[in-house]
């Protein structure tokens, strides 16, 4: 192989003679030898590397996958159990709420309270302004746990309503028991009414501020309403006297008793025996002088006497 070399002026030239095997040698240097080096390196790494490391890593990964699969199965099982438990709890709370609503509506009907004050069938009225920072919040569906929490709050509200209703009914029962009704004696007759009359001792026209019930000496005198005994003893003109405070500015007096059976501070109910009929004080014979006071002033007891006891 000859190579002709010309100088820059083109007047002189030289011929170089190269060996015939030089092109093949250059081709081998540029392509064959790098290819052989790469194949050898791959072969060396494949055969002389540590295949045990790859097997261990594969086995470890498989164990981790199996462990994660088992944990996921256990989580699914526990989730199903908790969901069943929550479902049972929800059903129980709903049943309780239905019973409470039915009982509340029945009590409201019995008590005669307006239904718009304690409407157990209507949802609770709630509200409130929307805060500006809450308008940008993304909507999130209520969770099952939140539904249970809301139902528990409703149950608490219903129980509070029933508690208030119970207190109202208790107050009403107390008021009914304290309400005056009937006569202060078991047997006897009305011997003198409330109002103007001729005084049996002076003969002058005077104001009689109570009613008199003639009865057998030693018979029972009963309270006409529930209350607290505020006086039990002797008082001029009344003889042996019992005074009972019934609340709300109402009081009763029972005078001319032969014997007093209660003491100041005692709590009496309607119909309780508080004294014995006699003729002490300014009296002409065995009887009960009965007064009703409202805010400290005597009023006519007749409307309370004729009122039918509930």
Coordinates of C-alpha atoms in Angstrom, one line a residue:
X1 CA 0.0 0.0 0.0
X2 CA 1.5 3.4 -1.2
X3 CA 0.7 6.9 0.1
X4 CA 1.8 9.9 -2.0
X5 CA 2.5 13.1 -0.1
X6 CA 2.7 16.5 -1.9
X7 CA 4.2 19.7 -0.5
X8 CA 2.3 23.0 -0.3
X9 CA 3.8 24.2 -3.6
X10 CA 3.0 21.0 -5.5
X11 CA 6.5 20.8 -7.0
X12 CA 7.8 17.9 -4.9
X13 CA 6.2 14.6 -3.8
X14 CA 7.1 11.6 -1.8
X15 CA 5.8 8.1 -1.8
X16 CA 5.3 6.2 1.5
X17 CA 5.0 2.5 1.4
X18 CA 2.8 0.9 4.2
X19 CA 2.5 -2.7 5.1
X20 CA -0.5 -4.6 3.7
X21 CA -1.8 -5.8 7.1
X22 CA -2.0 -2.2 8.6
X23 CA -5.7 -1.5 7.7
X24 CA -6.8 -4.7 9.3
X25 CA -4.7 -3.9 12.3
X26 CA -6.3 -0.4 12.6
X27 CA -9.8 -2.0 12.2
X28 CA -9.0 -4.4 15.0
X29 CA -7.8 -1.6 17.3
X30 CA -10.8 0.6 16.6
X31 CA -13.7 -2.0 16.8
X32 CA -12.7 -5.6 17.5
X33 CA -10.6 -5.1 20.7
X34 CA -13.2 -2.8 22.5
X35 CA -15.9 -5.3 21.7
X36 CA -13.8 -8.1 23.1
X37 CA -13.1 -6.1 26.2
X38 CA -16.8 -5.4 26.8
X39 CA -17.7 -9.1 26.3
X40 CA -15.0 -10.1 28.6
X41 CA -16.1 -7.7 31.3
X42 CA -19.7 -8.9 31.1
X43 CA -18.6 -12.5 31.2
X44 CA -16.3 -11.9 34.2
X45 CA -19.0 -10.1 36.1
X46 CA -21.6 -12.7 35.3
X47 CA -19.5 -15.7 36.2
X48 CA -17.2 -14.3 38.8
X49 CA -19.8 -12.1 40.6
X50 CA -21.7 -13.0 43.8
X51 CA -24.9 -14.7 42.6
X52 CA -25.8 -15.4 46.3
X53 CA -26.4 -11.7 46.9
X54 CA -29.0 -11.5 44.2
X55 CA -30.8 -14.6 45.5
X56 CA -30.8 -13.3 49.1
X57 CA -32.2 -9.9 47.9
X58 CA -34.9 -11.6 46.0
X59 CA -35.8 -13.8 48.9
X60 CA -35.9 -10.9 51.2
X61 CA -38.2 -8.9 48.9
X62 CA -40.5 -11.9 48.6
X63 CA -40.6 -12.2 52.4
X64 CA -41.4 -8.5 52.8
X65 CA -44.2 -8.8 50.2
X66 CA -45.7 -11.8 52.0
X67 CA -45.5 -9.9 55.4
X68 CA -47.2 -6.8 53.9
X69 CA -49.9 -9.0 52.3
X70 CA -50.5 -10.6 55.7
X71 CA -50.7 -7.3 57.5
X72 CA -53.1 -6.0 54.8
X73 CA -55.4 -9.1 55.3
X74 CA -55.3 -8.6 59.1
X75 CA -56.2 -4.9 58.7
X76 CA -59.1 -5.8 56.4
X77 CA -60.4 -8.3 58.9
X78 CA -60.2 -5.8 61.8
X79 CA -61.8 -3.1 59.7
X80 CA -64.7 -5.5 58.9
X81 CA -65.1 -6.3 62.6
X82 CA -65.1 -2.7 63.7
X83 CA -67.6 -1.8 61.0
X84 CA -70.0 -4.5 62.2
X85 CA -69.6 -3.3 65.8
X86 CA -70.3 0.3 64.7
X87 CA -73.3 -0.8 62.7
X88 CA -74.7 -2.6 65.8
X89 CA -74.0 0.5 67.9
X90 CA -75.7 2.7 65.4
X91 CA -78.8 0.5 65.3
X92 CA -79.0 0.5 69.1
X93 CA -78.7 4.3 69.3
X94 CA -81.4 4.7 66.6
X95 CA -83.7 2.4 68.6
X96 CA -83.0 4.4 71.8
X97 CA -83.7 7.7 70.0
X98 CA -87.0 6.4 68.7
X99 CA -88.1 5.2 72.2
X100 CA -87.0 8.6 73.7
X101 CA -88.9 10.5 71.1
X102 CA -92.1 8.4 71.6
X103 CA -91.8 8.8 75.4
X104 CA -91.2 12.5 75.1
X105 CA -94.2 13.0 72.8
X106 CA -96.3 11.0 75.3
X107 CA -95.1 13.0 78.3
X108 CA -95.7 16.3 76.5
X109 CA -99.3 15.2 75.7
X110 CA -99.9 14.1 79.3
X111 CA -98.5 17.2 80.8
X112 CA -100.5 19.4 78.4
X113 CA -97.4 21.4 77.4
X114 CA -97.7 23.1 73.9
X115 CA -96.1 20.8 71.4
X116 CA -94.1 23.7 69.8
X117 CA -92.1 23.9 73.0
X118 CA -91.0 20.3 73.0
X119 CA -91.3 19.0 69.4
X120 CA -89.5 15.6 69.6
X121 CA -90.4 14.7 66.0
X122 CA -88.8 17.8 64.4
X123 CA -85.0 18.0 63.9
X124 CA -83.2 20.4 66.2
X125 CA -83.0 23.9 65.0
X126 CA -79.3 24.9 64.5
X127 CA -77.5 27.6 62.5
X128 CA -74.7 30.1 62.5
X129 CA -72.8 32.4 60.1
X130 CA -70.3 30.9 57.7
X131 CA -66.8 32.1 58.4
X132 CA -64.8 33.5 55.4
X133 CA -61.9 31.1 55.8
X134 CA -64.3 28.1 55.7
X135 CA -65.7 29.0 52.2
X136 CA -62.5 27.8 50.5
X137 CA -62.4 24.5 52.3
X138 CA -63.0 21.5 50.0
X139 CA -66.1 19.4 50.7
X140 CA -65.5 16.2 52.6
X141 CA -68.2 13.6 53.0
X142 CA -69.2 12.9 56.6
X143 CA -67.6 9.8 58.0
X144 CA -69.4 6.8 59.7
X145 CA -67.8 7.8 63.0
X146 CA -69.1 11.4 62.6
X147 CA -72.6 10.0 62.0
X148 CA -72.4 8.2 65.3
X149 CA -71.1 11.3 67.0
X150 CA -74.0 13.4 65.7
X151 CA -76.5 10.7 66.8
X152 CA -74.9 10.7 70.3
X153 CA -75.3 14.4 70.5
X154 CA -78.9 14.1 69.5
X155 CA -79.5 11.5 72.2
X156 CA -77.9 13.8 74.8
X157 CA -80.1 16.7 73.6
X158 CA -83.2 14.5 73.8
X159 CA -82.3 13.3 77.3
X160 CA -81.8 17.0 78.4
X161 CA -85.2 17.8 77.0
X162 CA -86.7 14.9 78.9
X163 CA -84.9 16.1 82.1
X164 CA -86.4 19.6 81.7
X165 CA -89.8 18.1 81.0
X166 CA -89.5 16.0 84.1
X167 CA -88.7 19.0 86.2
X168 CA -91.6 20.9 84.7
X169 CA -93.9 18.0 85.6
X170 CA -92.5 17.8 89.1
X171 CA -93.1 21.5 89.6
X172 CA -96.6 21.1 88.3
X173 CA -97.3 18.2 90.6
X174 CA -95.8 20.2 93.5
X175 CA -98.0 23.2 92.6
X176 CA -101.1 21.0 92.4
X177 CA -100.3 19.4 95.8
X178 CA -99.8 22.9 97.3
X179 CA -103.0 24.2 95.6
X180 CA -105.7 24.6 98.2
X181 CA -108.8 22.5 97.9
X182 CA -111.5 21.2 100.1
X183 CA -112.5 21.7 103.8
X184 CA -110.3 21.6 106.8
X185 CA -112.5 19.0 108.5
X186 CA -113.5 15.5 107.7
X187 CA -117.1 15.8 109.1
X188 CA -119.0 18.9 110.0
X189 CA -120.9 21.8 108.6
X190 CA -120.3 25.4 107.6
X191 CA -121.5 27.5 110.6
X192 CA -120.3 31.0 109.6
X193 CA -119.2 32.5 106.2
X194 CA -116.6 35.0 105.2
X195 CA -117.7 38.7 105.4
X196 CA -119.8 41.0 107.5
X197 CA -121.6 39.4 110.5
X198 CA -122.9 40.1 114.0
X199 CA -120.1 39.4 116.5
X200 CA -121.4 36.7 118.9
X201 CA -119.7 38.3 121.9
X202 CA -120.2 42.1 121.4
X203 CA -123.3 42.0 119.2
X204 CA -121.8 44.6 116.9
X205 CA -121.5 44.3 113.1
X206 CA -117.9 43.1 112.4
X207 CA -115.9 41.7 109.6
X208 CA -115.4 37.9 109.8
X209 CA -112.1 37.2 107.9
X210 CA -112.5 33.5 107.6
X211 CA -115.1 30.7 107.6
X212 CA -116.2 28.5 110.6
X213 CA -116.8 24.8 110.4
X214 CA -118.7 23.3 113.4
X215 CA -117.5 19.8 114.1
X216 CA -117.4 17.2 116.9
X217 CA -115.0 17.9 119.7
X218 CA -111.8 15.9 119.3
X219 CA -112.3 15.2 115.6
X220 CA -109.5 15.6 113.0
X221 CA -108.4 18.8 111.4
X222 CA -106.6 18.3 108.1
X223 CA -104.4 20.5 105.9
X224 CA -106.1 21.7 102.7
X225 CA -102.8 21.8 100.8
X226 CA -99.2 20.9 101.0
X227 CA -96.8 23.3 102.7
X228 CA -94.6 24.1 105.6
X229 CA -95.9 24.8 109.1
X230 CA -94.8 28.3 110.1
X231 CA -96.6 28.6 113.4
X232 CA -98.0 26.1 115.9
X233 CA -99.1 27.4 119.3
X234 CA -101.3 29.8 121.0
X235 CA -102.2 33.3 119.7
X236 CA -104.6 35.8 121.2
X237 CA -108.1 35.4 119.9
X238 CA -107.3 32.3 117.9
X239 CA -106.5 30.0 120.8
X240 CA -104.4 27.1 119.6
X241 CA -103.4 28.0 116.0
X242 CA -101.7 26.3 113.1
X243 CA -100.4 28.3 110.2
X244 CA -99.2 26.7 107.0
X245 CA -97.3 28.4 104.2
X246 CA -98.1 26.9 100.8
X247 CA -95.7 29.0 98.7
X248 CA -96.4 31.7 96.1
X249 CA -97.7 34.0 98.8
X250 CA -100.5 31.7 99.9
X251 CA -101.0 30.6 103.6
X252 CA -103.8 29.0 105.6
X253 CA -104.7 29.3 109.3
X254 CA -106.6 26.7 111.5
X255 CA -107.8 28.2 114.8
X256 CA -109.5 27.3 118.1
X257 CA -107.8 23.8 118.1
X258 CA -108.1 21.6 121.2
X259 CA -104.6 20.1 120.5
X260 CA -101.9 20.9 117.9
X261 CA -100.3 17.8 116.4
X262 CA -97.5 19.5 114.3
X263 CA -94.6 21.8 115.0
X264 CA -93.1 24.8 113.2
X265 CA -90.9 23.6 110.4
X266 CA -92.9 20.4 109.7
X267 CA -93.8 19.6 106.1
X268 CA -97.4 18.6 105.6
X269 CA -99.3 17.3 102.6
X270 CA -102.9 17.8 101.6
X271 CA -105.1 15.7 103.9
X272 CA -102.6 15.3 106.7
X273 CA -104.0 15.6 110.2
X274 CA -102.5 18.6 111.9
X275 CA -104.7 19.2 114.9
X276 CA -107.8 18.2 116.9
X277 CA -111.1 20.2 116.9
X278 CA -111.7 22.2 120.1
X279 CA -113.0 25.5 121.4
X280 CA -109.9 27.4 122.6
X281 CA -109.5 31.2 122.4
X282 CA -112.4 33.4 121.5
X283 CA -114.9 30.7 120.6
X284 CA -118.5 29.7 121.5
X285 CA -118.1 25.9 120.8
X286 CA -116.1 23.2 119.1
X287 CA -115.3 24.4 115.6
X288 CA -112.5 25.3 113.2
X289 CA -111.9 28.9 112.2
X290 CA -110.3 28.6 108.7
X291 CA -108.5 31.5 107.0
X292 CA -106.8 31.8 103.6
X293 CA -104.2 34.5 103.2
X294 CA -102.7 35.8 100.0
X295 CA -99.7 38.0 100.3
X296 CA -100.5 38.5 104.0
X297 CA -104.1 39.5 103.6
X298 CA -107.2 37.4 104.3
X299 CA -109.3 36.5 101.3
X300 CA -112.6 34.6 101.0
X301 CA -111.8 30.8 101.3
X302 CA -115.0 29.8 99.6
X303 CA -113.5 29.4 96.1
X304 CA -110.8 27.1 97.5
X305 CA -113.3 25.1 99.5
X306 CA -115.6 24.3 96.6
X307 CA -112.7 23.5 94.3
X308 CA -112.7 19.8 93.4
X309 CA -109.5 18.1 94.5
X310 CA -107.6 16.5 91.5

